[in-house]
Amino acid sequence: MASITLNHLVKKYGDGFPAVNDVSIDIADGEFLILVGPSGCGKSTLLRMIVGLEDITSGDLLINGQRVNEKEPRERNLSMVFQNYALYPHLTVYENIAFPLRLSKGKFSDEEIDRKVRHAASTLDLDEHLERKPANLSGGQRQRVAMGRAIVRDADAFLFDEPLSNLDAKLRGQMRTEIAQLQRRMGITSVYVTHDQTEAMTLGDRVAVLKKGILQQIASPRELYEQP
Ligand code: ADP
Ligand code: ADP
């Protein structure tokens, strides 16, 4: 579990207009924060700065009150779920979920890995599919495997980059419900980028609106979308 503090974060690529321009947000432990805004407004850049895949030009990033600007991604213990779920086609569902644990060599015994993978699979209702390959799964099942890979690591927070944007409307609805249930069950701090107002309404404790890298507004979905 983690609180995440963005303190005057700035990202400049070259000498153009900053992609992220002085953004400050306190994300509480267990909060589900939605990031919205037009294409190119800096949502992905902000997520990548938090997870550590993008350098911070200025400002501070704190996780549980500790400055992590210079920390390697692996030391931040955050889990990112991408929109193209990037599963390994030659590995089974079981091995896809186990993959992040096998990467941290020696840290987990085979028994621990087995327990964690089966627990994640059961949370996501994937028990029946552990021996299948991604090609033999539906889009929604694949997305759940990607989620399984994220939750198996006991990360302190999840970062989602439009995880449902490649799914059809029906699956999107199902997955939205599942993510909401997961969040209720696990109560894990999440930052979630989306274009979809229904996702923002269903999942968000608060919604942050970015425009040209600047934080325009931050409010509960109700305040934001149900204004007269
Ligand atoms: P969003 O996710 O909201 O669509 P991005 O964070 O991808 O926005 O992009 C924000 C701005 O930063 C855009 O103007 C984009 O062109 C620019 N940008 C993103 N990544 C790079 C990069 N690697 N090099 C240069 N400019 C980039
Ligand atoms: P490399 O594997 O060459 O070091 P990567 O950009 O693939 O470079 O990843 C660097 C580190 O970033 C990884 O060791 C991992 O800890 C972290 N990382 C990469 N992708 C994610 C992600 N989706 N969620 C959390 N951490 C990630």
PDB file of C-alpha atoms and ligand atoms in Angstrom:
ATOM      1  CA  MET A   1       0.000   0.000   0.000  1.00  0.00           C
ATOM      2  CA  ALA A   2       1.231   3.466  -0.727  1.00  0.00           C
ATOM      3  CA  SER A   3       0.490   7.132  -0.871  1.00  0.00           C
ATOM      4  CA  ILE A   4       1.959   8.881  -3.902  1.00  0.00           C
ATOM      5  CA  THR A   5       2.774  12.595  -3.881  1.00  0.00           C
ATOM      6  CA  LEU A   6       3.417  14.558  -7.059  1.00  0.00           C
ATOM      7  CA  ASN A   7       5.079  17.795  -6.071  1.00  0.00           C
ATOM      8  CA  HIS A   8       5.418  20.383  -8.865  1.00  0.00           C
ATOM      9  CA  LEU A   9       6.356  17.706 -11.394  1.00  0.00           C
ATOM     10  CA  VAL A  10       7.710  18.925 -14.720  1.00  0.00           C
ATOM     11  CA  LYS A  11       8.744  16.943 -17.804  1.00  0.00           C
ATOM     12  CA  LYS A  12      10.375  18.610 -20.761  1.00  0.00           C
ATOM     13  CA  TYR A  13      11.358  16.783 -23.913  1.00  0.00           C
ATOM     14  CA  GLY A  14      13.987  18.924 -25.631  1.00  0.00           C
ATOM     15  CA  ASP A  15      13.239  22.642 -25.390  1.00  0.00           C
ATOM     16  CA  GLY A  16       9.571  22.555 -26.388  1.00  0.00           C
ATOM     17  CA  PHE A  17       6.546  23.276 -24.227  1.00  0.00           C
ATOM     18  CA  PRO A  18       6.631  20.986 -21.152  1.00  0.00           C
ATOM     19  CA  ALA A  19       4.704  17.708 -21.647  1.00  0.00           C
ATOM     20  CA  VAL A  20       3.936  17.806 -17.911  1.00  0.00           C
ATOM     21  CA  ASN A  21       3.857  21.300 -16.450  1.00  0.00           C
ATOM     22  CA  ASP A  22       3.997  21.805 -12.678  1.00  0.00           C
ATOM     23  CA  VAL A  23       1.568  19.065 -11.648  1.00  0.00           C
ATOM     24  CA  SER A  24       0.934  18.595  -7.911  1.00  0.00           C
ATOM     25  CA  ILE A  25      -1.415  15.881  -6.624  1.00  0.00           C
ATOM     26  CA  ASP A  26      -1.578  14.025  -3.285  1.00  0.00           C
ATOM     27  CA  ILE A  27      -2.799  10.494  -3.972  1.00  0.00           C
ATOM     28  CA  ALA A  28      -3.952   8.909  -0.729  1.00  0.00           C
ATOM     29  CA  ASP A  29      -3.211   5.352   0.313  1.00  0.00           C
ATOM     30  CA  GLY A  30      -5.887   3.179  -1.319  1.00  0.00           C
ATOM     31  CA  GLU A  31      -7.233   5.950  -3.532  1.00  0.00           C
ATOM     32  CA  PHE A  32      -8.278   5.282  -7.137  1.00  0.00           C
ATOM     33  CA  LEU A  33      -7.282   8.354  -9.147  1.00  0.00           C
ATOM     34  CA  ILE A  34      -8.414   8.752 -12.754  1.00  0.00           C
ATOM     35  CA  LEU A  35      -6.398  10.836 -15.237  1.00  0.00           C
ATOM     36  CA  VAL A  36      -8.305  12.271 -18.187  1.00  0.00           C
ATOM     37  CA  GLY A  37      -7.648  14.836 -20.890  1.00  0.00           C
ATOM     38  CA  PRO A  38      -7.218  15.156 -24.666  1.00  0.00           C
ATOM     39  CA  SER A  39      -4.631  13.159 -26.566  1.00  0.00           C
ATOM     40  CA  GLY A  40      -1.148  14.619 -26.047  1.00  0.00           C
ATOM     41  CA  CYS A  41      -1.992  16.327 -22.725  1.00  0.00           C
ATOM     42  CA  GLY A  42       0.695  14.371 -20.854  1.00  0.00           C
ATOM     43  CA  LYS A  43      -1.202  11.484 -19.240  1.00  0.00           C
ATOM     44  CA  SER A  44       1.173   8.712 -20.347  1.00  0.00           C
ATOM     45  CA  THR A  45       4.216  10.810 -19.603  1.00  0.00           C
ATOM     46  CA  LEU A  46       2.964  11.388 -16.060  1.00  0.00           C
ATOM     47  CA  LEU A  47       2.347   7.654 -15.514  1.00  0.00           C
ATOM     48  CA  ARG A  48       5.765   6.790 -16.890  1.00  0.00           C
ATOM     49  CA  MET A  49       7.388   9.349 -14.576  1.00  0.00           C
ATOM     50  CA  ILE A  50       5.647   7.776 -11.592  1.00  0.00           C
ATOM     51  CA  VAL A  51       6.668   4.225 -12.496  1.00  0.00           C
ATOM     52  CA  GLY A  52      10.212   5.382 -13.288  1.00  0.00           C
ATOM     53  CA  LEU A  53      10.364   4.798 -17.031  1.00  0.00           C
ATOM     54  CA  GLU A  54      10.788   8.533 -17.713  1.00  0.00           C
ATOM     55  CA  ASP A  55      13.201  10.966 -16.026  1.00  0.00           C
ATOM     56  CA  ILE A  56      11.760  13.830 -13.994  1.00  0.00           C
ATOM     57  CA  THR A  57      12.933  17.255 -15.259  1.00  0.00           C
ATOM     58  CA  SER A  58      12.045  19.025 -12.001  1.00  0.00           C
ATOM     59  CA  GLY A  59       9.839  18.634  -8.960  1.00  0.00           C
ATOM     60  CA  ASP A  60       9.604  15.733  -6.566  1.00  0.00           C
ATOM     61  CA  LEU A  61       7.933  12.358  -6.572  1.00  0.00           C
ATOM     62  CA  LEU A  62       7.295  10.795  -3.165  1.00  0.00           C
ATOM     63  CA  ILE A  63       6.074   7.311  -2.362  1.00  0.00           C
ATOM     64  CA  ASN A  64       4.984   6.943   1.273  1.00  0.00           C
ATOM     65  CA  GLY A  65       6.680  10.275   1.949  1.00  0.00           C
ATOM     66  CA  GLN A  66      10.047   9.179   0.555  1.00  0.00           C
ATOM     67  CA  ARG A  67      11.560  10.949  -2.427  1.00  0.00           C
ATOM     68  CA  VAL A  68      12.054   8.433  -5.236  1.00  0.00           C
ATOM     69  CA  ASN A  69      13.058  10.666  -8.188  1.00  0.00           C
ATOM     70  CA  GLU A  70      16.298   8.785  -8.767  1.00  0.00           C
ATOM     71  CA  LYS A  71      15.113   5.314  -7.835  1.00  0.00           C
ATOM     72  CA  GLU A  72      15.127   2.552 -10.435  1.00  0.00           C
ATOM     73  CA  PRO A  73      11.684   1.312 -11.509  1.00  0.00           C
ATOM     74  CA  ARG A  74      12.253  -2.022  -9.792  1.00  0.00           C
ATOM     75  CA  GLU A  75      12.907  -0.262  -6.464  1.00  0.00           C
ATOM     76  CA  ARG A  76       9.607   1.634  -6.588  1.00  0.00           C
ATOM     77  CA  ASN A  77       7.489  -1.512  -6.343  1.00  0.00           C
ATOM     78  CA  LEU A  78       4.714  -0.199  -8.600  1.00  0.00           C
ATOM     79  CA  SER A  79       2.945  -2.257 -11.213  1.00  0.00           C
ATOM     80  CA  MET A  80       1.935  -0.910 -14.591  1.00  0.00           C
ATOM     81  CA  VAL A  81      -0.828  -2.386 -16.770  1.00  0.00           C
ATOM     82  CA  PHE A  82      -0.501  -1.341 -20.408  1.00  0.00           C
ATOM     83  CA  GLN A  83      -3.216  -1.092 -23.052  1.00  0.00           C
ATOM     84  CA  ASN A  84      -1.641  -3.715 -25.283  1.00  0.00           C
ATOM     85  CA  TYR A  85      -1.356  -6.428 -22.738  1.00  0.00           C
ATOM     86  CA  ALA A  86       2.027  -7.683 -23.958  1.00  0.00           C
ATOM     87  CA  LEU A  87       1.675 -11.330 -22.939  1.00  0.00           C
ATOM     88  CA  TYR A  88       4.328 -13.834 -23.967  1.00  0.00           C
ATOM     89  CA  PRO A  89       2.665 -15.941 -26.692  1.00  0.00           C
ATOM     90  CA  HIS A  90       4.845 -19.013 -26.122  1.00  0.00           C
ATOM     91  CA  LEU A  91       4.144 -19.145 -22.362  1.00  0.00           C
ATOM     92  CA  THR A  92       1.058 -20.542 -20.665  1.00  0.00           C
ATOM     93  CA  VAL A  93      -1.228 -18.364 -18.557  1.00  0.00           C
ATOM     94  CA  TYR A  94       0.482 -19.800 -15.465  1.00  0.00           C
ATOM     95  CA  GLU A  95       3.968 -18.904 -16.721  1.00  0.00           C
ATOM     96  CA  ASN A  96       2.845 -15.479 -17.921  1.00  0.00           C
ATOM     97  CA  ILE A  97       1.589 -14.649 -14.427  1.00  0.00           C
ATOM     98  CA  ALA A  98       4.651 -16.221 -12.783  1.00  0.00           C
ATOM     99  CA  PHE A  99       7.040 -14.295 -15.017  1.00  0.00           C
ATOM    100  CA  PRO A 100       7.633 -11.208 -12.805  1.00  0.00           C
ATOM    101  CA  LEU A 101       8.337 -13.477  -9.830  1.00  0.00           C
ATOM    102  CA  ARG A 102      10.803 -15.618 -11.783  1.00  0.00           C
ATOM    103  CA  LEU A 103      12.575 -12.388 -12.844  1.00  0.00           C
ATOM    104  CA  SER A 104      13.444 -11.556  -9.244  1.00  0.00           C
ATOM    105  CA  LYS A 105      15.825 -14.501  -9.130  1.00  0.00           C
ATOM    106  CA  GLY A 106      16.082 -16.445  -5.900  1.00  0.00           C
ATOM    107  CA  LYS A 107      13.625 -14.205  -4.112  1.00  0.00           C
ATOM    108  CA  PHE A 108      10.753 -16.689  -4.279  1.00  0.00           C
ATOM    109  CA  SER A 109      10.775 -20.473  -3.997  1.00  0.00           C
ATOM    110  CA  ASP A 110       8.810 -22.529  -6.519  1.00  0.00           C
ATOM    111  CA  GLU A 111       6.234 -23.228  -3.802  1.00  0.00           C
ATOM    112  CA  GLU A 112       5.794 -19.491  -3.090  1.00  0.00           C
ATOM    113  CA  ILE A 113       5.510 -18.747  -6.791  1.00  0.00           C
ATOM    114  CA  ASP A 114       2.909 -21.482  -7.154  1.00  0.00           C
ATOM    115  CA  ARG A 115       0.887 -20.161  -4.246  1.00  0.00           C
ATOM    116  CA  LYS A 116       1.008 -16.558  -5.482  1.00  0.00           C
ATOM    117  CA  VAL A 117       0.148 -17.472  -9.084  1.00  0.00           C
ATOM    118  CA  ARG A 118      -2.814 -19.626  -8.017  1.00  0.00           C
ATOM    119  CA  HIS A 119      -4.047 -16.938  -5.648  1.00  0.00           C
ATOM    120  CA  ALA A 120      -3.877 -14.265  -8.376  1.00  0.00           C
ATOM    121  CA  ALA A 121      -5.528 -16.634 -10.877  1.00  0.00           C
ATOM    122  CA  SER A 122      -8.358 -17.377  -8.498  1.00  0.00           C
ATOM    123  CA  THR A 123      -8.892 -13.685  -7.693  1.00  0.00           C
ATOM    124  CA  LEU A 124      -9.280 -13.122 -11.441  1.00  0.00           C
ATOM    125  CA  ASP A 125     -11.265 -16.272 -12.153  1.00  0.00           C
ATOM    126  CA  LEU A 126      -8.549 -17.754 -14.345  1.00  0.00           C
ATOM    127  CA  ASP A 127      -8.101 -21.073 -12.474  1.00  0.00           C
ATOM    128  CA  GLU A 128      -9.532 -23.066 -15.380  1.00  0.00           C
ATOM    129  CA  HIS A 129      -7.191 -21.545 -17.941  1.00  0.00           C
ATOM    130  CA  LEU A 130      -3.745 -21.836 -16.365  1.00  0.00           C
ATOM    131  CA  GLU A 131      -2.382 -24.273 -18.946  1.00  0.00           C
ATOM    132  CA  ARG A 132      -3.628 -22.354 -21.990  1.00  0.00           C
ATOM    133  CA  LYS A 133      -1.591 -20.110 -24.264  1.00  0.00           C
ATOM    134  CA  PRO A 134      -2.688 -16.482 -24.876  1.00  0.00           C
ATOM    135  CA  ALA A 135      -3.752 -17.263 -28.468  1.00  0.00           C
ATOM    136  CA  ASN A 136      -6.480 -19.544 -27.067  1.00  0.00           C
ATOM    137  CA  LEU A 137      -7.966 -16.913 -24.765  1.00  0.00           C
ATOM    138  CA  SER A 138     -10.580 -14.241 -25.308  1.00  0.00           C
ATOM    139  CA  GLY A 139      -9.590 -10.571 -25.173  1.00  0.00           C
ATOM    140  CA  GLY A 140     -11.063 -10.215 -21.695  1.00  0.00           C
ATOM    141  CA  GLN A 141      -9.212 -13.278 -20.436  1.00  0.00           C
ATOM    142  CA  ARG A 142      -5.958 -11.940 -21.852  1.00  0.00           C
ATOM    143  CA  GLN A 143      -6.535  -8.641 -20.102  1.00  0.00           C
ATOM    144  CA  ARG A 144      -7.106 -10.553 -16.863  1.00  0.00           C
ATOM    145  CA  VAL A 145      -3.815 -12.401 -17.335  1.00  0.00           C
ATOM    146  CA  ALA A 146      -2.124  -9.021 -17.700  1.00  0.00           C
ATOM    147  CA  MET A 147      -3.823  -7.945 -14.463  1.00  0.00           C
ATOM    148  CA  GLY A 148      -2.706 -11.186 -12.834  1.00  0.00           C
ATOM    149  CA  ARG A 149       0.849 -10.376 -13.754  1.00  0.00           C
ATOM    150  CA  ALA A 150       0.427  -6.991 -12.100  1.00  0.00           C
ATOM    151  CA  ILE A 151      -1.176  -8.224  -8.866  1.00  0.00           C
ATOM    152  CA  VAL A 152       1.102 -11.243  -8.355  1.00  0.00           C
ATOM    153  CA  ARG A 153       3.945  -8.906  -7.392  1.00  0.00           C
ATOM    154  CA  ASP A 154       2.291  -7.455  -4.279  1.00  0.00           C
ATOM    155  CA  ALA A 155       2.948  -4.011  -5.706  1.00  0.00           C
ATOM    156  CA  ASP A 156       2.290  -0.937  -3.567  1.00  0.00           C
ATOM    157  CA  ALA A 157       0.227   0.674  -6.329  1.00  0.00           C
ATOM    158  CA  PHE A 158      -1.118   0.045  -9.833  1.00  0.00           C
ATOM    159  CA  LEU A 159      -0.722   2.323 -12.802  1.00  0.00           C
ATOM    160  CA  PHE A 160      -3.103   1.698 -15.703  1.00  0.00           C
ATOM    161  CA  ASP A 161      -2.565   3.176 -19.168  1.00  0.00           C
ATOM    162  CA  GLU A 162      -5.968   2.850 -20.866  1.00  0.00           C
ATOM    163  CA  PRO A 163      -6.067  -0.882 -20.152  1.00  0.00           C
ATOM    164  CA  LEU A 164      -9.491  -1.428 -21.733  1.00  0.00           C
ATOM    165  CA  SER A 165      -9.201   0.706 -24.852  1.00  0.00           C
ATOM    166  CA  ASN A 166      -8.572  -2.247 -27.186  1.00  0.00           C
ATOM    167  CA  LEU A 167     -11.585  -4.260 -26.023  1.00  0.00           C
ATOM    168  CA  ASP A 168     -15.078  -4.255 -27.521  1.00  0.00           C
ATOM    169  CA  ALA A 169     -17.858  -2.482 -25.620  1.00  0.00           C
ATOM    170  CA  LYS A 170     -19.238  -5.624 -23.949  1.00  0.00           C
ATOM    171  CA  LEU A 171     -15.866  -6.807 -22.655  1.00  0.00           C
ATOM    172  CA  ARG A 172     -14.997  -3.303 -21.583  1.00  0.00           C
ATOM    173  CA  GLY A 173     -18.115  -3.264 -19.412  1.00  0.00           C
ATOM    174  CA  GLN A 174     -17.249  -6.630 -17.873  1.00  0.00           C
ATOM    175  CA  MET A 175     -13.659  -5.687 -17.180  1.00  0.00           C
ATOM    176  CA  ARG A 176     -14.717  -2.365 -15.710  1.00  0.00           C
ATOM    177  CA  THR A 177     -16.886  -4.235 -13.223  1.00  0.00           C
ATOM    178  CA  GLU A 178     -14.057  -6.641 -12.462  1.00  0.00           C
ATOM    179  CA  ILE A 179     -11.542  -3.886 -11.852  1.00  0.00           C
ATOM    180  CA  ALA A 180     -14.035  -2.151  -9.562  1.00  0.00           C
ATOM    181  CA  GLN A 181     -14.485  -5.393  -7.596  1.00  0.00           C
ATOM    182  CA  LEU A 182     -10.748  -6.004  -7.441  1.00  0.00           C
ATOM    183  CA  GLN A 183     -10.252  -2.495  -6.153  1.00  0.00           C
ATOM    184  CA  ARG A 184     -12.899  -3.012  -3.469  1.00  0.00           C
ATOM    185  CA  ARG A 185     -11.319  -6.322  -2.455  1.00  0.00           C
ATOM    186  CA  MET A 186      -7.705  -5.138  -2.516  1.00  0.00           C
ATOM    187  CA  GLY A 187      -8.072  -1.408  -1.872  1.00  0.00           C
ATOM    188  CA  ILE A 188      -4.805  -0.756  -3.636  1.00  0.00           C
ATOM    189  CA  THR A 189      -3.709   2.738  -4.655  1.00  0.00           C
ATOM    190  CA  SER A 190      -4.274   3.171  -8.395  1.00  0.00           C
ATOM    191  CA  VAL A 191      -3.700   5.775 -11.081  1.00  0.00           C
ATOM    192  CA  TYR A 192      -5.787   5.039 -14.154  1.00  0.00           C
ATOM    193  CA  VAL A 193      -5.649   6.822 -17.507  1.00  0.00           C
ATOM    194  CA  THR A 194      -8.812   6.669 -19.602  1.00  0.00           C
ATOM    195  CA  HIS A 195     -10.879   8.448 -22.251  1.00  0.00           C
ATOM    196  CA  ASP A 196     -14.037   6.738 -21.059  1.00  0.00           C
ATOM    197  CA  GLN A 197     -16.344   8.761 -18.844  1.00  0.00           C
ATOM    198  CA  THR A 198     -18.154   5.632 -17.615  1.00  0.00           C
ATOM    199  CA  GLU A 199     -14.843   4.176 -16.421  1.00  0.00           C
ATOM    200  CA  ALA A 200     -14.052   7.434 -14.666  1.00  0.00           C
ATOM    201  CA  MET A 201     -17.493   7.494 -13.014  1.00  0.00           C
ATOM    202  CA  THR A 202     -17.416   3.826 -11.957  1.00  0.00           C
ATOM    203  CA  LEU A 203     -13.843   3.505 -10.787  1.00  0.00           C
ATOM    204  CA  GLY A 204     -12.636   6.911  -9.684  1.00  0.00           C
ATOM    205  CA  ASP A 205     -12.496   8.297  -6.175  1.00  0.00           C
ATOM    206  CA  ARG A 206     -11.235  11.459  -7.862  1.00  0.00           C
ATOM    207  CA  VAL A 207     -10.685  12.540 -11.449  1.00  0.00           C
ATOM    208  CA  ALA A 208      -7.763  14.750 -12.478  1.00  0.00           C
ATOM    209  CA  VAL A 209      -8.151  16.669 -15.741  1.00  0.00           C
ATOM    210  CA  LEU A 210      -4.967  17.521 -17.642  1.00  0.00           C
ATOM    211  CA  LYS A 211      -4.705  19.975 -20.523  1.00  0.00           C
ATOM    212  CA  LYS A 212      -1.434  20.727 -22.319  1.00  0.00           C
ATOM    213  CA  GLY A 213       0.458  19.255 -19.370  1.00  0.00           C
ATOM    214  CA  ILE A 214      -1.319  21.432 -16.807  1.00  0.00           C
ATOM    215  CA  LEU A 215      -3.637  20.125 -14.083  1.00  0.00           C
ATOM    216  CA  GLN A 216      -6.910  21.933 -14.820  1.00  0.00           C
ATOM    217  CA  GLN A 217      -9.176  20.431 -12.213  1.00  0.00           C
ATOM    218  CA  ILE A 218      -9.316  17.638  -9.686  1.00  0.00           C
ATOM    219  CA  ALA A 219     -12.625  16.551  -8.190  1.00  0.00           C
ATOM    220  CA  SER A 220     -14.867  13.580  -7.434  1.00  0.00           C
ATOM    221  CA  PRO A 221     -16.585  12.101 -10.530  1.00  0.00           C
ATOM    222  CA  ARG A 222     -19.885  13.389  -9.202  1.00  0.00           C
ATOM    223  CA  GLU A 223     -18.633  16.978  -8.868  1.00  0.00           C
ATOM    224  CA  LEU A 224     -17.035  16.799 -12.278  1.00  0.00           C
ATOM    225  CA  TYR A 225     -19.701  15.096 -14.383  1.00  0.00           C
ATOM    226  CA  GLU A 226     -22.963  15.867 -12.633  1.00  0.00           C
ATOM    227  CA  GLN A 227     -22.618  19.623 -12.479  1.00  0.00           C
ATOM    228  CA  PRO A 228     -25.825  21.439 -13.454  1.00  0.00           C
TER     229      PRO A 228
HETATM  230  P1  ADP B   1      -1.149  11.573 -23.658  1.00  0.00           P
HETATM  231  O1  ADP B   1      -0.770  10.300 -22.969  1.00  0.00           O
HETATM  232  O2  ADP B   1      -2.029  12.443 -22.836  1.00  0.00           O
HETATM  233  O3  ADP B   1      -1.720  11.336 -25.022  1.00  0.00           O
HETATM  234  P2  ADP B   1       1.702  11.987 -23.812  1.00  0.00           P
HETATM  235  O4  ADP B   1       2.149  11.944 -22.431  1.00  0.00           O
HETATM  236  O5  ADP B   1       1.900  10.776 -24.652  1.00  0.00           O
HETATM  237  O6  ADP B   1       0.178  12.432 -23.865  1.00  0.00           O
HETATM  238  O7  ADP B   1       2.413  13.182 -24.561  1.00  0.00           O
HETATM  239  C1  ADP B   1       2.475  14.496 -24.014  1.00  0.00           C
HETATM  240  C2  ADP B   1       3.313  15.390 -24.920  1.00  0.00           C
HETATM  241  O8  ADP B   1       4.668  14.977 -24.884  1.00  0.00           O
HETATM  242  C3  ADP B   1       2.886  15.328 -26.381  1.00  0.00           C
HETATM  243  O9  ADP B   1       3.042  16.617 -26.908  1.00  0.00           O
HETATM  244  C4  ADP B   1       3.887  14.375 -26.997  1.00  0.00           C
HETATM  245  O10 ADP B   1       4.086  14.654 -28.339  1.00  0.00           O
HETATM  246  C5  ADP B   1       5.131  14.643 -26.174  1.00  0.00           C
HETATM  247  N1  ADP B   1       6.003  13.443 -26.053  1.00  0.00           N
HETATM  248  C6  ADP B   1       5.656  12.266 -25.499  1.00  0.00           C
HETATM  249  N2  ADP B   1       6.675  11.408 -25.516  1.00  0.00           N
HETATM  250  C7  ADP B   1       7.696  12.059 -26.117  1.00  0.00           C
HETATM  251  C8  ADP B   1       9.055  11.719 -26.449  1.00  0.00           C
HETATM  252  N3  ADP B   1       9.566  10.517 -26.136  1.00  0.00           N
HETATM  253  N4  ADP B   1       9.817  12.648 -27.046  1.00  0.00           N
HETATM  254  C9  ADP B   1       9.313  13.871 -27.328  1.00  0.00           C
HETATM  255  N5  ADP B   1       8.070  14.259 -27.057  1.00  0.00           N
HETATM  256  C10 ADP B   1       7.267  13.370 -26.470  1.00  0.00           C
HETATM  257  P1  ADP B   2      15.386  -3.359 -18.884  1.00  0.00           P
HETATM  258  O1  ADP B   2      14.526  -4.591 -18.682  1.00  0.00           O
HETATM  259  O2  ADP B   2      16.231  -3.382 -20.101  1.00  0.00           O
HETATM  260  O3  ADP B   2      16.134  -2.954 -17.640  1.00  0.00           O
HETATM  261  P2  ADP B   2      12.830  -2.025 -19.050  1.00  0.00           P
HETATM  262  O4  ADP B   2      12.427  -0.660 -19.482  1.00  0.00           O
HETATM  263  O5  ADP B   2      12.185  -3.183 -19.709  1.00  0.00           O
HETATM  264  O6  ADP B   2      14.409  -2.114 -19.166  1.00  0.00           O
HETATM  265  O7  ADP B   2      12.514  -2.161 -17.498  1.00  0.00           O
HETATM  266  C1  ADP B   2      13.366  -1.638 -16.535  1.00  0.00           C
HETATM  267  C2  ADP B   2      12.758  -1.973 -15.212  1.00  0.00           C
HETATM  268  O8  ADP B   2      11.539  -1.258 -15.149  1.00  0.00           O
HETATM  269  C3  ADP B   2      12.390  -3.419 -15.021  1.00  0.00           C
HETATM  270  O9  ADP B   2      13.404  -4.139 -14.364  1.00  0.00           O
HETATM  271  C4  ADP B   2      11.171  -3.371 -14.170  1.00  0.00           C
HETATM  272  O10 ADP B   2      11.485  -3.482 -12.796  1.00  0.00           O
HETATM  273  C5  ADP B   2      10.618  -2.005 -14.427  1.00  0.00           C
HETATM  274  N1  ADP B   2       9.404  -2.087 -15.201  1.00  0.00           N
HETATM  275  C6  ADP B   2       9.275  -2.166 -16.532  1.00  0.00           C
HETATM  276  N2  ADP B   2       8.013  -2.244 -16.899  1.00  0.00           N
HETATM  277  C7  ADP B   2       7.317  -2.196 -15.762  1.00  0.00           C
HETATM  278  C8  ADP B   2       5.946  -2.267 -15.442  1.00  0.00           C
HETATM  279  N3  ADP B   2       5.026  -2.429 -16.389  1.00  0.00           N
HETATM  280  N4  ADP B   2       5.561  -2.186 -14.168  1.00  0.00           N
HETATM  281  C9  ADP B   2       6.485  -2.043 -13.209  1.00  0.00           C
HETATM  282  N5  ADP B   2       7.801  -1.984 -13.421  1.00  0.00           N
HETATM  283  C10 ADP B   2       8.211  -2.071 -14.682  1.00  0.00           C
END
